[in-house]
């Protein structure tokens, strides 16, 4: 993106894409999602290294929310993400009243915050990608033709 911006200054045609700001925003969202995912993975790995035993109800509920988030991203569907965000808030509120030890609460809280941040960025990304082919110009630029997705089959 930076190279394209710099190149456009010297380009006599001055052909800057109409949606360059949207692309920059989506790249920033992707960067955030990657950072949150790395943090989440680091927390899980640290927990495993310390042989922490997770509460069964937390583990199953958090895993379900993580799976729902992944499916929504895979499908490009932002609708389930709103439900995940609400359920994360409920799960955090429920855990805060259970009198968990500080070390466990920090771990669970970190996972909940990471997943919430991933859900927030995923929501922005799925909304952006769902509109990626909304105009003829964007369709020409971003759509991958079906033949490019599938190897050519011989009959």
PDB file of C-alpha atoms in Angstrom:
ATOM      1  CA  UNK A   1       0.000   0.000   0.000  1.00  0.00           C
ATOM      2  CA  UNK A   2       2.794   2.412   0.902  1.00  0.00           C
ATOM      3  CA  UNK A   3       4.605   1.630  -2.348  1.00  0.00           C
ATOM      4  CA  UNK A   4       1.426   2.232  -4.323  1.00  0.00           C
ATOM      5  CA  UNK A   5       0.891   5.549  -2.561  1.00  0.00           C
ATOM      6  CA  UNK A   6       4.464   6.613  -3.223  1.00  0.00           C
ATOM      7  CA  UNK A   7       4.332   5.474  -6.851  1.00  0.00           C
ATOM      8  CA  UNK A   8       1.135   7.399  -7.478  1.00  0.00           C
ATOM      9  CA  UNK A   9       2.923  10.676  -6.704  1.00  0.00           C
ATOM     10  CA  UNK A  10       5.191  10.239  -9.703  1.00  0.00           C
ATOM     11  CA  UNK A  11       2.581   8.663 -11.944  1.00  0.00           C
ATOM     12  CA  UNK A  12       1.353  11.181 -14.513  1.00  0.00           C
ATOM     13  CA  UNK A  13      -2.068   9.483 -14.632  1.00  0.00           C
ATOM     14  CA  UNK A  14      -2.580   9.918 -10.871  1.00  0.00           C
ATOM     15  CA  UNK A  15      -4.713   6.776 -10.739  1.00  0.00           C
ATOM     16  CA  UNK A  16      -5.339   6.313  -7.065  1.00  0.00           C
ATOM     17  CA  UNK A  17      -7.913   3.610  -6.253  1.00  0.00           C
ATOM     18  CA  UNK A  18     -11.157   5.004  -4.863  1.00  0.00           C
ATOM     19  CA  UNK A  19     -11.111   2.543  -1.987  1.00  0.00           C
ATOM     20  CA  UNK A  20      -7.483   2.916  -0.863  1.00  0.00           C
ATOM     21  CA  UNK A  21      -8.503   4.107   2.605  1.00  0.00           C
ATOM     22  CA  UNK A  22     -10.755   1.069   3.001  1.00  0.00           C
ATOM     23  CA  UNK A  23      -7.871  -1.201   2.031  1.00  0.00           C
ATOM     24  CA  UNK A  24      -5.579   0.485   4.565  1.00  0.00           C
ATOM     25  CA  UNK A  25      -8.255   0.093   7.243  1.00  0.00           C
ATOM     26  CA  UNK A  26      -8.751  -3.591   6.438  1.00  0.00           C
ATOM     27  CA  UNK A  27      -4.996  -4.220   6.545  1.00  0.00           C
ATOM     28  CA  UNK A  28      -4.871  -2.538   9.948  1.00  0.00           C
ATOM     29  CA  UNK A  29      -7.725  -4.769  11.144  1.00  0.00           C
ATOM     30  CA  UNK A  30      -5.886  -7.844   9.891  1.00  0.00           C
ATOM     31  CA  UNK A  31      -2.766  -6.715  11.724  1.00  0.00           C
ATOM     32  CA  UNK A  32      -4.775  -6.323  14.934  1.00  0.00           C
ATOM     33  CA  UNK A  33      -6.391  -9.739  14.528  1.00  0.00           C
ATOM     34  CA  UNK A  34      -3.008 -11.400  14.044  1.00  0.00           C
ATOM     35  CA  UNK A  35      -1.597  -9.700  17.158  1.00  0.00           C
ATOM     36  CA  UNK A  36      -4.602 -10.757  19.246  1.00  0.00           C
ATOM     37  CA  UNK A  37      -4.418 -14.301  17.930  1.00  0.00           C
ATOM     38  CA  UNK A  38      -0.727 -14.521  18.809  1.00  0.00           C
ATOM     39  CA  UNK A  39      -1.461 -13.214  22.300  1.00  0.00           C
ATOM     40  CA  UNK A  40      -4.278 -15.721  22.719  1.00  0.00           C
ATOM     41  CA  UNK A  41      -2.039 -18.589  21.568  1.00  0.00           C
ATOM     42  CA  UNK A  42       0.728 -17.414  23.911  1.00  0.00           C
ATOM     43  CA  UNK A  43      -1.694 -17.422  26.848  1.00  0.00           C
ATOM     44  CA  UNK A  44      -2.868 -20.954  26.043  1.00  0.00           C
ATOM     45  CA  UNK A  45       0.738 -22.155  25.625  1.00  0.00           C
ATOM     46  CA  UNK A  46       1.808 -20.570  28.918  1.00  0.00           C
ATOM     47  CA  UNK A  47      -1.138 -22.198  30.647  1.00  0.00           C
ATOM     48  CA  UNK A  48      -0.133 -25.587  29.228  1.00  0.00           C
ATOM     49  CA  UNK A  49       3.510 -25.047  30.234  1.00  0.00           C
ATOM     50  CA  UNK A  50       2.412 -24.403  33.812  1.00  0.00           C
ATOM     51  CA  UNK A  51       0.080 -27.419  33.686  1.00  0.00           C
ATOM     52  CA  UNK A  52      -2.878 -25.275  34.703  1.00  0.00           C
ATOM     53  CA  UNK A  53      -6.118 -27.204  34.821  1.00  0.00           C
ATOM     54  CA  UNK A  54      -8.952 -25.152  33.386  1.00  0.00           C
ATOM     55  CA  UNK A  55     -12.420 -25.197  34.820  1.00  0.00           C
ATOM     56  CA  UNK A  56     -14.510 -27.548  32.646  1.00  0.00           C
ATOM     57  CA  UNK A  57     -17.387 -25.108  32.220  1.00  0.00           C
ATOM     58  CA  UNK A  58     -15.052 -22.257  31.220  1.00  0.00           C
ATOM     59  CA  UNK A  59     -13.091 -24.456  28.821  1.00  0.00           C
ATOM     60  CA  UNK A  60     -16.150 -25.817  27.016  1.00  0.00           C
ATOM     61  CA  UNK A  61     -17.875 -22.416  26.818  1.00  0.00           C
ATOM     62  CA  UNK A  62     -14.739 -20.578  25.642  1.00  0.00           C
ATOM     63  CA  UNK A  63     -14.001 -23.283  23.068  1.00  0.00           C
ATOM     64  CA  UNK A  64     -17.552 -23.058  21.729  1.00  0.00           C
ATOM     65  CA  UNK A  65     -17.257 -19.266  21.366  1.00  0.00           C
ATOM     66  CA  UNK A  66     -13.870 -19.640  19.667  1.00  0.00           C
ATOM     67  CA  UNK A  67     -15.334 -22.172  17.221  1.00  0.00           C
ATOM     68  CA  UNK A  68     -18.322 -19.925  16.488  1.00  0.00           C
ATOM     69  CA  UNK A  69     -15.958 -17.025  15.788  1.00  0.00           C
ATOM     70  CA  UNK A  70     -13.829 -19.145  13.454  1.00  0.00           C
ATOM     71  CA  UNK A  71     -16.912 -20.390  11.583  1.00  0.00           C
ATOM     72  CA  UNK A  72     -18.248 -16.846  11.191  1.00  0.00           C
ATOM     73  CA  UNK A  73     -14.908 -15.741   9.768  1.00  0.00           C
ATOM     74  CA  UNK A  74     -14.743 -18.725   7.449  1.00  0.00           C
ATOM     75  CA  UNK A  75     -18.281 -18.056   6.204  1.00  0.00           C
ATOM     76  CA  UNK A  76     -17.750 -14.279   6.041  1.00  0.00           C
ATOM     77  CA  UNK A  77     -20.889 -13.845   8.163  1.00  0.00           C
ATOM     78  CA  UNK A  78     -20.819 -11.006  10.728  1.00  0.00           C
ATOM     79  CA  UNK A  79     -24.176 -11.927  12.308  1.00  0.00           C
ATOM     80  CA  UNK A  80     -22.962 -14.658  14.725  1.00  0.00           C
ATOM     81  CA  UNK A  81     -20.199 -12.333  15.956  1.00  0.00           C
ATOM     82  CA  UNK A  82     -22.684 -10.072  17.766  1.00  0.00           C
ATOM     83  CA  UNK A  83     -23.930 -13.094  19.724  1.00  0.00           C
ATOM     84  CA  UNK A  84     -20.372 -14.142  20.566  1.00  0.00           C
ATOM     85  CA  UNK A  85     -19.598 -10.629  21.841  1.00  0.00           C
ATOM     86  CA  UNK A  86     -22.670 -10.737  24.128  1.00  0.00           C
ATOM     87  CA  UNK A  87     -21.859 -14.231  25.383  1.00  0.00           C
ATOM     88  CA  UNK A  88     -18.253 -13.212  26.141  1.00  0.00           C
ATOM     89  CA  UNK A  89     -19.568 -10.388  28.318  1.00  0.00           C
ATOM     90  CA  UNK A  90     -21.912 -12.777  30.139  1.00  0.00           C
ATOM     91  CA  UNK A  91     -19.160 -15.336  30.641  1.00  0.00           C
ATOM     92  CA  UNK A  92     -16.809 -12.691  32.060  1.00  0.00           C
ATOM     93  CA  UNK A  93     -19.500 -11.338  34.375  1.00  0.00           C
ATOM     94  CA  UNK A  94     -20.327 -14.836  35.597  1.00  0.00           C
ATOM     95  CA  UNK A  95     -16.695 -15.664  36.282  1.00  0.00           C
ATOM     96  CA  UNK A  96     -16.125 -12.444  38.189  1.00  0.00           C
ATOM     97  CA  UNK A  97     -18.648 -13.515  40.853  1.00  0.00           C
ATOM     98  CA  UNK A  98     -17.262 -17.032  41.316  1.00  0.00           C
ATOM     99  CA  UNK A  99     -14.322 -16.000  43.498  1.00  0.00           C
ATOM    100  CA  UNK A 100     -11.644 -17.403  41.206  1.00  0.00           C
ATOM    101  CA  UNK A 101      -8.036 -17.127  42.285  1.00  0.00           C
ATOM    102  CA  UNK A 102      -6.122 -14.165  40.882  1.00  0.00           C
ATOM    103  CA  UNK A 103      -3.858 -16.287  38.675  1.00  0.00           C
ATOM    104  CA  UNK A 104      -6.764 -18.141  37.064  1.00  0.00           C
ATOM    105  CA  UNK A 105      -8.838 -14.982  36.662  1.00  0.00           C
ATOM    106  CA  UNK A 106      -5.976 -13.224  34.885  1.00  0.00           C
ATOM    107  CA  UNK A 107      -5.634 -16.134  32.494  1.00  0.00           C
ATOM    108  CA  UNK A 108      -9.360 -16.424  31.773  1.00  0.00           C
ATOM    109  CA  UNK A 109      -9.704 -12.658  31.539  1.00  0.00           C
ATOM    110  CA  UNK A 110      -6.845 -12.460  29.063  1.00  0.00           C
ATOM    111  CA  UNK A 111      -8.436 -15.108  26.859  1.00  0.00           C
ATOM    112  CA  UNK A 112     -11.808 -13.383  26.997  1.00  0.00           C
ATOM    113  CA  UNK A 113     -10.326  -9.995  26.084  1.00  0.00           C
ATOM    114  CA  UNK A 114      -8.279 -11.485  23.237  1.00  0.00           C
ATOM    115  CA  UNK A 115     -11.307 -13.250  21.813  1.00  0.00           C
ATOM    116  CA  UNK A 116     -13.462 -10.132  22.184  1.00  0.00           C
ATOM    117  CA  UNK A 117     -10.868  -8.094  20.291  1.00  0.00           C
ATOM    118  CA  UNK A 118     -10.681 -10.757  17.574  1.00  0.00           C
ATOM    119  CA  UNK A 119     -14.485 -10.699  17.298  1.00  0.00           C
ATOM    120  CA  UNK A 120     -14.450  -6.903  16.969  1.00  0.00           C
ATOM    121  CA  UNK A 121     -11.850  -6.944  14.195  1.00  0.00           C
ATOM    122  CA  UNK A 122     -13.522  -9.922  12.512  1.00  0.00           C
ATOM    123  CA  UNK A 123     -16.787  -7.997  12.455  1.00  0.00           C
ATOM    124  CA  UNK A 124     -15.110  -5.111  10.634  1.00  0.00           C
ATOM    125  CA  UNK A 125     -13.345  -7.436   8.214  1.00  0.00           C
ATOM    126  CA  UNK A 126     -16.398  -9.503   7.327  1.00  0.00           C
ATOM    127  CA  UNK A 127     -18.411  -6.354   6.689  1.00  0.00           C
ATOM    128  CA  UNK A 128     -15.647  -4.980   4.451  1.00  0.00           C
ATOM    129  CA  UNK A 129     -15.140  -8.204   2.498  1.00  0.00           C
ATOM    130  CA  UNK A 130     -18.872  -8.725   2.016  1.00  0.00           C
ATOM    131  CA  UNK A 131     -18.934  -5.403   0.154  1.00  0.00           C
ATOM    132  CA  UNK A 132     -15.724  -6.035  -1.775  1.00  0.00           C
ATOM    133  CA  UNK A 133     -17.585  -6.810  -4.956  1.00  0.00           C
ATOM    134  CA  UNK A 134     -20.321  -4.215  -4.525  1.00  0.00           C
ATOM    135  CA  UNK A 135     -19.344  -1.936  -7.411  1.00  0.00           C
ATOM    136  CA  UNK A 136     -18.324  -2.898 -10.954  1.00  0.00           C
ATOM    137  CA  UNK A 137     -14.866  -1.414 -10.453  1.00  0.00           C
ATOM    138  CA  UNK A 138     -14.294  -3.328  -7.219  1.00  0.00           C
ATOM    139  CA  UNK A 139     -15.603  -6.556  -8.783  1.00  0.00           C
ATOM    140  CA  UNK A 140     -13.054  -6.244 -11.573  1.00  0.00           C
ATOM    141  CA  UNK A 141     -10.259  -5.588  -9.083  1.00  0.00           C
ATOM    142  CA  UNK A 142     -10.959  -8.126  -6.315  1.00  0.00           C
ATOM    143  CA  UNK A 143     -13.064 -10.980  -7.607  1.00  0.00           C
ATOM    144  CA  UNK A 144     -11.229 -14.155  -8.461  1.00  0.00           C
ATOM    145  CA  UNK A 145     -12.860 -15.933 -11.361  1.00  0.00           C
ATOM    146  CA  UNK A 146     -14.133 -19.437 -10.706  1.00  0.00           C
ATOM    147  CA  UNK A 147     -11.681 -20.957 -13.179  1.00  0.00           C
ATOM    148  CA  UNK A 148      -8.784 -19.538 -11.148  1.00  0.00           C
ATOM    149  CA  UNK A 149     -10.100 -21.192  -8.000  1.00  0.00           C
ATOM    150  CA  UNK A 150     -10.409 -24.671  -9.481  1.00  0.00           C
ATOM    151  CA  UNK A 151      -7.820 -26.564 -11.485  1.00  0.00           C
ATOM    152  CA  UNK A 152      -8.844 -27.078 -15.061  1.00  0.00           C
ATOM    153  CA  UNK A 153     -10.483 -30.491 -15.371  1.00  0.00           C
ATOM    154  CA  UNK A 154      -9.928 -32.618 -18.449  1.00  0.00           C
ATOM    155  CA  UNK A 155     -12.882 -34.537 -19.773  1.00  0.00           C
TER     156      UNK A 155
END
